[in-house]
PDB file of C-alpha atoms in Angstrom:
ATOM      1  CA  MET A  31     -36.777  -3.428 -39.387  1.00  0.00           C
ATOM      2  CA  LYS A  32     -38.851  -3.846 -36.234  1.00  0.00           C
ATOM      3  CA  LYS A  33     -37.611  -7.437 -35.845  1.00  0.00           C
ATOM      4  CA  ILE A  34     -33.992  -6.307 -36.112  1.00  0.00           C
ATOM      5  CA  VAL A  35     -34.491  -3.728 -33.353  1.00  0.00           C
ATOM      6  CA  ILE A  36     -36.118  -6.345 -31.111  1.00  0.00           C
ATOM      7  CA  VAL A  37     -33.307  -8.850 -31.736  1.00  0.00           C
ATOM      8  CA  ILE A  38     -30.663  -6.215 -30.955  1.00  0.00           C
ATOM      9  CA  ALA A  39     -32.516  -5.218 -27.768  1.00  0.00           C
ATOM     10  CA  VAL A  40     -32.680  -8.845 -26.611  1.00  0.00           C
ATOM     11  CA  ILE A  41     -28.967  -9.373 -27.331  1.00  0.00           C
ATOM     12  CA  LEU A  42     -28.052  -6.239 -25.358  1.00  0.00           C
ATOM     13  CA  LEU A  43     -30.251  -7.328 -22.445  1.00  0.00           C
ATOM     14  CA  ILE A  44     -28.639 -10.765 -22.313  1.00  0.00           C
ATOM     15  CA  ALA A  45     -25.148  -9.267 -22.579  1.00  0.00           C
ATOM     16  CA  GLY A  46     -25.946  -6.929 -19.690  1.00  0.00           C
ATOM     17  CA  LEU A  47     -27.138  -9.793 -17.496  1.00  0.00           C
ATOM     18  CA  LEU A  48     -24.078 -11.903 -18.217  1.00  0.00           C
ATOM     19  CA  THR A  49     -21.522  -9.188 -17.557  1.00  0.00           C
ATOM     20  CA  GLY A  50     -22.814  -8.124 -14.158  1.00  0.00           C
ATOM     21  CA  CYS A  51     -23.601  -4.745 -12.704  1.00  0.00           C
ATOM     22  CA  SER A  52     -21.058  -1.985 -12.469  1.00  0.00           C
ATOM     23  CA  GLN A  53     -20.799  -0.731  -8.931  1.00  0.00           C
ATOM     24  CA  THR A  54     -20.189   2.861  -9.941  1.00  0.00           C
ATOM     25  CA  SER A  55     -21.180   4.862 -12.953  1.00  0.00           C
ATOM     26  CA  THR A  56     -17.528   5.795 -13.580  1.00  0.00           C
ATOM     27  CA  SER A  57     -16.364   2.222 -14.056  1.00  0.00           C
ATOM     28  CA  ASN A  58     -15.185   1.395 -17.562  1.00  0.00           C
ATOM     29  CA  THR A  59     -14.639  -2.254 -16.730  1.00  0.00           C
ATOM     30  CA  THR A  60     -16.658  -4.880 -18.544  1.00  0.00           C
ATOM     31  CA  ASN A  61     -16.675  -8.197 -16.753  1.00  0.00           C
ATOM     32  CA  THR A  62     -17.628 -11.570 -18.085  1.00  0.00           C
ATOM     33  CA  ASN A  63     -18.156 -14.786 -16.195  1.00  0.00           C
ATOM     34  CA  ASN A  64     -14.601 -15.140 -14.914  1.00  0.00           C
ATOM     35  CA  THR A  65     -13.183 -17.322 -12.223  1.00  0.00           C
ATOM     36  CA  THR A  66      -9.759 -17.102 -10.670  1.00  0.00           C
ATOM     37  CA  THR A  67      -8.405 -19.932  -8.588  1.00  0.00           C
ATOM     38  CA  GLN A  68      -5.331 -19.714  -6.376  1.00  0.00           C
ATOM     39  CA  THR A  69      -3.709 -22.771  -4.903  1.00  0.00           C
ATOM     40  CA  GLY A  70      -1.710 -23.429  -1.758  1.00  0.00           C
ATOM     41  CA  SER A  71       0.934 -20.885  -0.860  1.00  0.00           C
ATOM     42  CA  ASN A  72       0.022 -18.689  -3.855  1.00  0.00           C
ATOM     43  CA  ARG A  73      -3.184 -17.608  -2.140  1.00  0.00           C
ATOM     44  CA  GLU A  74      -3.448 -14.018  -0.943  1.00  0.00           C
ATOM     45  CA  VAL A  75      -4.555 -13.287   2.612  1.00  0.00           C
ATOM     46  CA  ALA A  76      -8.165 -12.115   2.595  1.00  0.00           C
ATOM     47  CA  PRO A  77      -8.467  -8.511   3.796  1.00  0.00           C
ATOM     48  CA  ASP A  78      -9.932  -8.427   7.290  1.00  0.00           C
ATOM     49  CA  PHE A  79     -13.095  -6.508   8.087  1.00  0.00           C
ATOM     50  CA  SER A  80     -15.615  -6.458  10.911  1.00  0.00           C
ATOM     51  CA  TRP A  81     -19.353  -6.175  11.451  1.00  0.00           C
ATOM     52  CA  LYS A  82     -21.783  -6.229  14.364  1.00  0.00           C
ATOM     53  CA  ASP A  83     -23.953  -9.264  14.924  1.00  0.00           C
ATOM     54  CA  ASN A  84     -27.583  -9.102  16.069  1.00  0.00           C
ATOM     55  CA  ASN A  85     -26.434  -8.793  19.693  1.00  0.00           C
ATOM     56  CA  GLY A  86     -24.119  -5.862  18.949  1.00  0.00           C
ATOM     57  CA  ASN A  87     -20.952  -7.953  19.232  1.00  0.00           C
ATOM     58  CA  VAL A  88     -18.164  -7.056  16.813  1.00  0.00           C
ATOM     59  CA  ILE A  89     -17.111  -9.999  14.656  1.00  0.00           C
ATOM     60  CA  LYS A  90     -14.089  -9.989  12.350  1.00  0.00           C
ATOM     61  CA  LEU A  91     -13.513 -12.118   9.289  1.00  0.00           C
ATOM     62  CA  SER A  92     -10.271 -13.267  10.912  1.00  0.00           C
ATOM     63  CA  ASP A  93     -12.376 -14.713  13.768  1.00  0.00           C
ATOM     64  CA  LEU A  94     -13.632 -17.292  11.252  1.00  0.00           C
ATOM     65  CA  LYS A  95     -10.237 -18.948  10.680  1.00  0.00           C
ATOM     66  CA  GLY A  96     -10.722 -22.693  10.619  1.00  0.00           C
ATOM     67  CA  LYS A  97     -13.868 -22.299   8.508  1.00  0.00           C
ATOM     68  CA  VAL A  98     -14.360 -21.905   4.771  1.00  0.00           C
ATOM     69  CA  VAL A  99     -16.028 -18.563   4.001  1.00  0.00           C
ATOM     70  CA  LEU A 100     -18.004 -17.507   0.935  1.00  0.00           C
ATOM     71  CA  LEU A 101     -18.266 -13.733   0.465  1.00  0.00           C
ATOM     72  CA  ASP A 102     -20.988 -12.522  -1.900  1.00  0.00           C
ATOM     73  CA  PHE A 103     -20.830  -8.834  -2.911  1.00  0.00           C
ATOM     74  CA  TRP A 104     -24.252  -7.780  -4.225  1.00  0.00           C
ATOM     75  CA  ALA A 105     -26.952  -5.085  -4.336  1.00  0.00           C
ATOM     76  CA  THR A 106     -30.738  -5.123  -4.549  1.00  0.00           C
ATOM     77  CA  TRP A 107     -30.733  -3.088  -7.784  1.00  0.00           C
ATOM     78  CA  CYS A 108     -28.418  -5.514  -9.621  1.00  0.00           C
ATOM     79  CA  GLY A 109     -30.306  -7.981 -11.843  1.00  0.00           C
ATOM     80  CA  PRO A 110     -27.496 -10.567 -12.064  1.00  0.00           C
ATOM     81  CA  CYS A 111     -27.101 -10.357  -8.262  1.00  0.00           C
ATOM     82  CA  ARG A 112     -30.769 -11.225  -7.851  1.00  0.00           C
ATOM     83  CA  MET A 113     -30.265 -14.205 -10.151  1.00  0.00           C
ATOM     84  CA  THR A 114     -27.490 -15.548  -7.893  1.00  0.00           C
ATOM     85  CA  ILE A 115     -29.560 -15.494  -4.684  1.00  0.00           C
ATOM     86  CA  PRO A 116     -31.124 -18.977  -5.097  1.00  0.00           C
ATOM     87  CA  HIS A 117     -27.674 -20.432  -5.832  1.00  0.00           C
ATOM     88  CA  VAL A 118     -26.095 -18.763  -2.795  1.00  0.00           C
ATOM     89  CA  GLU A 119     -29.025 -19.867  -0.629  1.00  0.00           C
ATOM     90  CA  ALA A 120     -28.536 -23.462  -1.853  1.00  0.00           C
ATOM     91  CA  ILE A 121     -24.819 -23.294  -0.987  1.00  0.00           C
ATOM     92  CA  TYR A 122     -25.719 -21.967   2.462  1.00  0.00           C
ATOM     93  CA  GLU A 123     -28.240 -24.766   3.086  1.00  0.00           C
ATOM     94  CA  LYS A 124     -25.839 -27.438   1.825  1.00  0.00           C
ATOM     95  CA  TYR A 125     -22.849 -26.361   3.923  1.00  0.00           C
ATOM     96  CA  LYS A 126     -24.188 -24.473   6.958  1.00  0.00           C
ATOM     97  CA  ASP A 127     -23.504 -27.419   9.277  1.00  0.00           C
ATOM     98  CA  LYS A 128     -20.166 -28.368   7.672  1.00  0.00           C
ATOM     99  CA  GLY A 129     -17.861 -25.529   8.723  1.00  0.00           C
ATOM    100  CA  VAL A 130     -18.794 -23.078   5.960  1.00  0.00           C
ATOM    101  CA  VAL A 131     -19.928 -19.496   6.571  1.00  0.00           C
ATOM    102  CA  VAL A 132     -21.772 -17.557   3.861  1.00  0.00           C
ATOM    103  CA  ILE A 133     -21.696 -13.762   4.140  1.00  0.00           C
ATOM    104  CA  GLY A 134     -23.603 -11.539   1.750  1.00  0.00           C
ATOM    105  CA  ILE A 135     -22.102  -8.054   1.574  1.00  0.00           C
ATOM    106  CA  ASN A 136     -24.769  -5.632   0.398  1.00  0.00           C
ATOM    107  CA  LEU A 137     -23.556  -2.490  -1.364  1.00  0.00           C
ATOM    108  CA  ASP A 138     -26.832  -0.532  -1.453  1.00  0.00           C
ATOM    109  CA  THR A 139     -26.365   3.084  -0.381  1.00  0.00           C
ATOM    110  CA  GLY A 140     -29.956   3.801   0.653  1.00  0.00           C
ATOM    111  CA  ASP A 141     -32.193   2.916   3.546  1.00  0.00           C
ATOM    112  CA  VAL A 142     -30.988  -0.223   5.360  1.00  0.00           C
ATOM    113  CA  SER A 143     -34.585  -1.137   6.231  1.00  0.00           C
ATOM    114  CA  LYS A 144     -35.300  -1.550   2.499  1.00  0.00           C
ATOM    115  CA  VAL A 145     -32.390  -3.966   2.251  1.00  0.00           C
ATOM    116  CA  GLN A 146     -33.777  -5.920   5.212  1.00  0.00           C
ATOM    117  CA  GLN A 147     -37.201  -5.993   3.554  1.00  0.00           C
ATOM    118  CA  PHE A 148     -35.598  -7.341   0.360  1.00  0.00           C
ATOM    119  CA  ILE A 149     -33.742 -10.018   2.355  1.00  0.00           C
ATOM    120  CA  ASN A 150     -37.001 -11.093   3.992  1.00  0.00           C
ATOM    121  CA  GLU A 151     -38.895 -11.130   0.683  1.00  0.00           C
ATOM    122  CA  GLN A 152     -36.187 -13.265  -0.941  1.00  0.00           C
ATOM    123  CA  GLY A 153     -36.036 -15.663   2.016  1.00  0.00           C
ATOM    124  CA  MET A 154     -32.291 -15.152   2.412  1.00  0.00           C
ATOM    125  CA  LYS A 155     -31.236 -17.096   5.516  1.00  0.00           C
ATOM    126  CA  TYR A 156     -27.492 -16.531   5.342  1.00  0.00           C
ATOM    127  CA  LEU A 157     -25.770 -13.603   7.059  1.00  0.00           C
ATOM    128  CA  VAL A 158     -25.976 -10.292   5.209  1.00  0.00           C
ATOM    129  CA  VAL A 159     -23.950  -7.260   6.269  1.00  0.00           C
ATOM    130  CA  THR A 160     -24.182  -3.815   4.703  1.00  0.00           C
ATOM    131  CA  ASP A 161     -21.311  -1.900   3.140  1.00  0.00           C
ATOM    132  CA  PRO A 162     -23.015   1.349   2.031  1.00  0.00           C
ATOM    133  CA  ASN A 163     -19.735   3.236   1.603  1.00  0.00           C
ATOM    134  CA  SER A 164     -18.079   0.298  -0.202  1.00  0.00           C
ATOM    135  CA  GLN A 165     -15.220   0.152   2.296  1.00  0.00           C
ATOM    136  CA  VAL A 166     -15.114  -3.652   2.298  1.00  0.00           C
ATOM    137  CA  ALA A 167     -15.663  -3.742  -1.467  1.00  0.00           C
ATOM    138  CA  SER A 168     -12.624  -1.468  -1.870  1.00  0.00           C
ATOM    139  CA  LEU A 169     -10.491  -3.789   0.274  1.00  0.00           C
ATOM    140  CA  TYR A 170     -11.339  -6.615  -2.123  1.00  0.00           C
ATOM    141  CA  GLY A 171     -10.990  -4.554  -5.314  1.00  0.00           C
ATOM    142  CA  VAL A 172     -14.647  -5.045  -6.197  1.00  0.00           C
ATOM    143  CA  ASN A 173     -15.600  -2.788  -9.102  1.00  0.00           C
ATOM    144  CA  SER A 174     -18.518  -4.812 -10.445  1.00  0.00           C
ATOM    145  CA  ILE A 175     -21.091  -7.135  -8.938  1.00  0.00           C
ATOM    146  CA  PRO A 176     -21.990  -9.840  -8.302  1.00  0.00           C
ATOM    147  CA  ARG A 177     -18.577 -10.957  -7.158  1.00  0.00           C
ATOM    148  CA  PHE A 178     -17.756 -13.941  -4.964  1.00  0.00           C
ATOM    149  CA  PHE A 179     -14.682 -14.847  -2.950  1.00  0.00           C
ATOM    150  CA  VAL A 180     -14.103 -18.280  -1.442  1.00  0.00           C
ATOM    151  CA  ILE A 181     -11.742 -18.061   1.522  1.00  0.00           C
ATOM    152  CA  ASP A 182      -9.912 -21.115   2.845  1.00  0.00           C
ATOM    153  CA  LYS A 183      -9.613 -22.210   6.487  1.00  0.00           C
ATOM    154  CA  ASN A 184      -6.398 -20.192   6.836  1.00  0.00           C
ATOM    155  CA  GLY A 185      -8.044 -16.931   5.782  1.00  0.00           C
ATOM    156  CA  ARG A 186      -6.629 -16.880   2.236  1.00  0.00           C
ATOM    157  CA  ILE A 187      -8.535 -16.247  -1.000  1.00  0.00           C
ATOM    158  CA  ALA A 188      -8.830 -19.523  -2.903  1.00  0.00           C
ATOM    159  CA  LYS A 189     -11.293 -18.550  -5.625  1.00  0.00           C
ATOM    160  CA  MET A 190     -12.959 -15.491  -7.094  1.00  0.00           C
ATOM    161  CA  LEU A 191     -16.020 -15.619  -9.333  1.00  0.00           C
ATOM    162  CA  ILE A 192     -17.186 -12.534 -11.239  1.00  0.00           C
ATOM    163  CA  GLY A 193     -20.698 -12.114 -12.608  1.00  0.00           C
ATOM    164  CA  TYR A 194     -23.590 -14.514 -12.895  1.00  0.00           C
ATOM    165  CA  ASP A 195     -22.855 -18.060 -14.001  1.00  0.00           C
ATOM    166  CA  PRO A 196     -25.760 -20.529 -14.224  1.00  0.00           C
ATOM    167  CA  ASN A 197     -23.285 -23.223 -13.101  1.00  0.00           C
ATOM    168  CA  MET A 198     -22.000 -21.207 -10.161  1.00  0.00           C
ATOM    169  CA  GLU A 199     -23.494 -23.556  -7.589  1.00  0.00           C
ATOM    170  CA  ASP A 200     -21.462 -26.463  -9.001  1.00  0.00           C
ATOM    171  CA  VAL A 201     -18.319 -24.335  -9.394  1.00  0.00           C
ATOM    172  CA  LEU A 202     -18.540 -23.064  -5.808  1.00  0.00           C
ATOM    173  CA  SER A 203     -19.460 -26.481  -4.391  1.00  0.00           C
ATOM    174  CA  LYS A 204     -16.399 -28.104  -5.975  1.00  0.00           C
ATOM    175  CA  GLU A 205     -14.127 -25.422  -4.534  1.00  0.00           C
ATOM    176  CA  ILE A 206     -15.742 -25.564  -1.092  1.00  0.00           C
ATOM    177  CA  ASP A 207     -15.544 -29.376  -1.011  1.00  0.00           C
ATOM    178  CA  ALA A 208     -11.848 -29.247  -1.918  1.00  0.00           C
ATOM    179  CA  LEU A 209     -11.160 -26.650   0.784  1.00  0.00           C
ATOM    180  CA  LEU A 210     -13.051 -28.612   3.424  1.00  0.00           C
ATOM    181  CA  ASN A 211     -10.792 -31.575   2.650  1.00  0.00           C
ATOM    182  CA  GLU A 212      -7.532 -29.597   2.990  1.00  0.00           C
TER     183      GLU A 212
END
């Protein structure tokens, strides 16, 4: 009996890691490792948003036209999000000098200094902006995390990836390479 309980607990833990973290406690959505790819003229325009850089300058997503952008919606309390960090960091390192911008959008609602501490502890070198009221997440229809959007050079959404996928680095690299060659 004890073995059965342990096996069930392990299965539930693995299922929870693979489906991602719900952003709100009222969400009834269960996500699996899904990807959506849009091609050419079928791509939707990525919703524009802005943030302040370290010098206080306001930057908009639309200012990055001509570059491929990877948006990563995540939170410090989300286990699957934590699992994606090394993959996102590898993407950043691989493409940072090739016209690709990686933006982590943190959805924590607490103290921003704790988020910064987490970023430092994890060695995250890519840009992270905070979205404590989930305004940007709402623009993108994000109801579970981690969630990734790859945006083409024209500011259109080319790919969306939901949840943790151990092959995500390869999946994202293939999409980014294709977009860089468009």
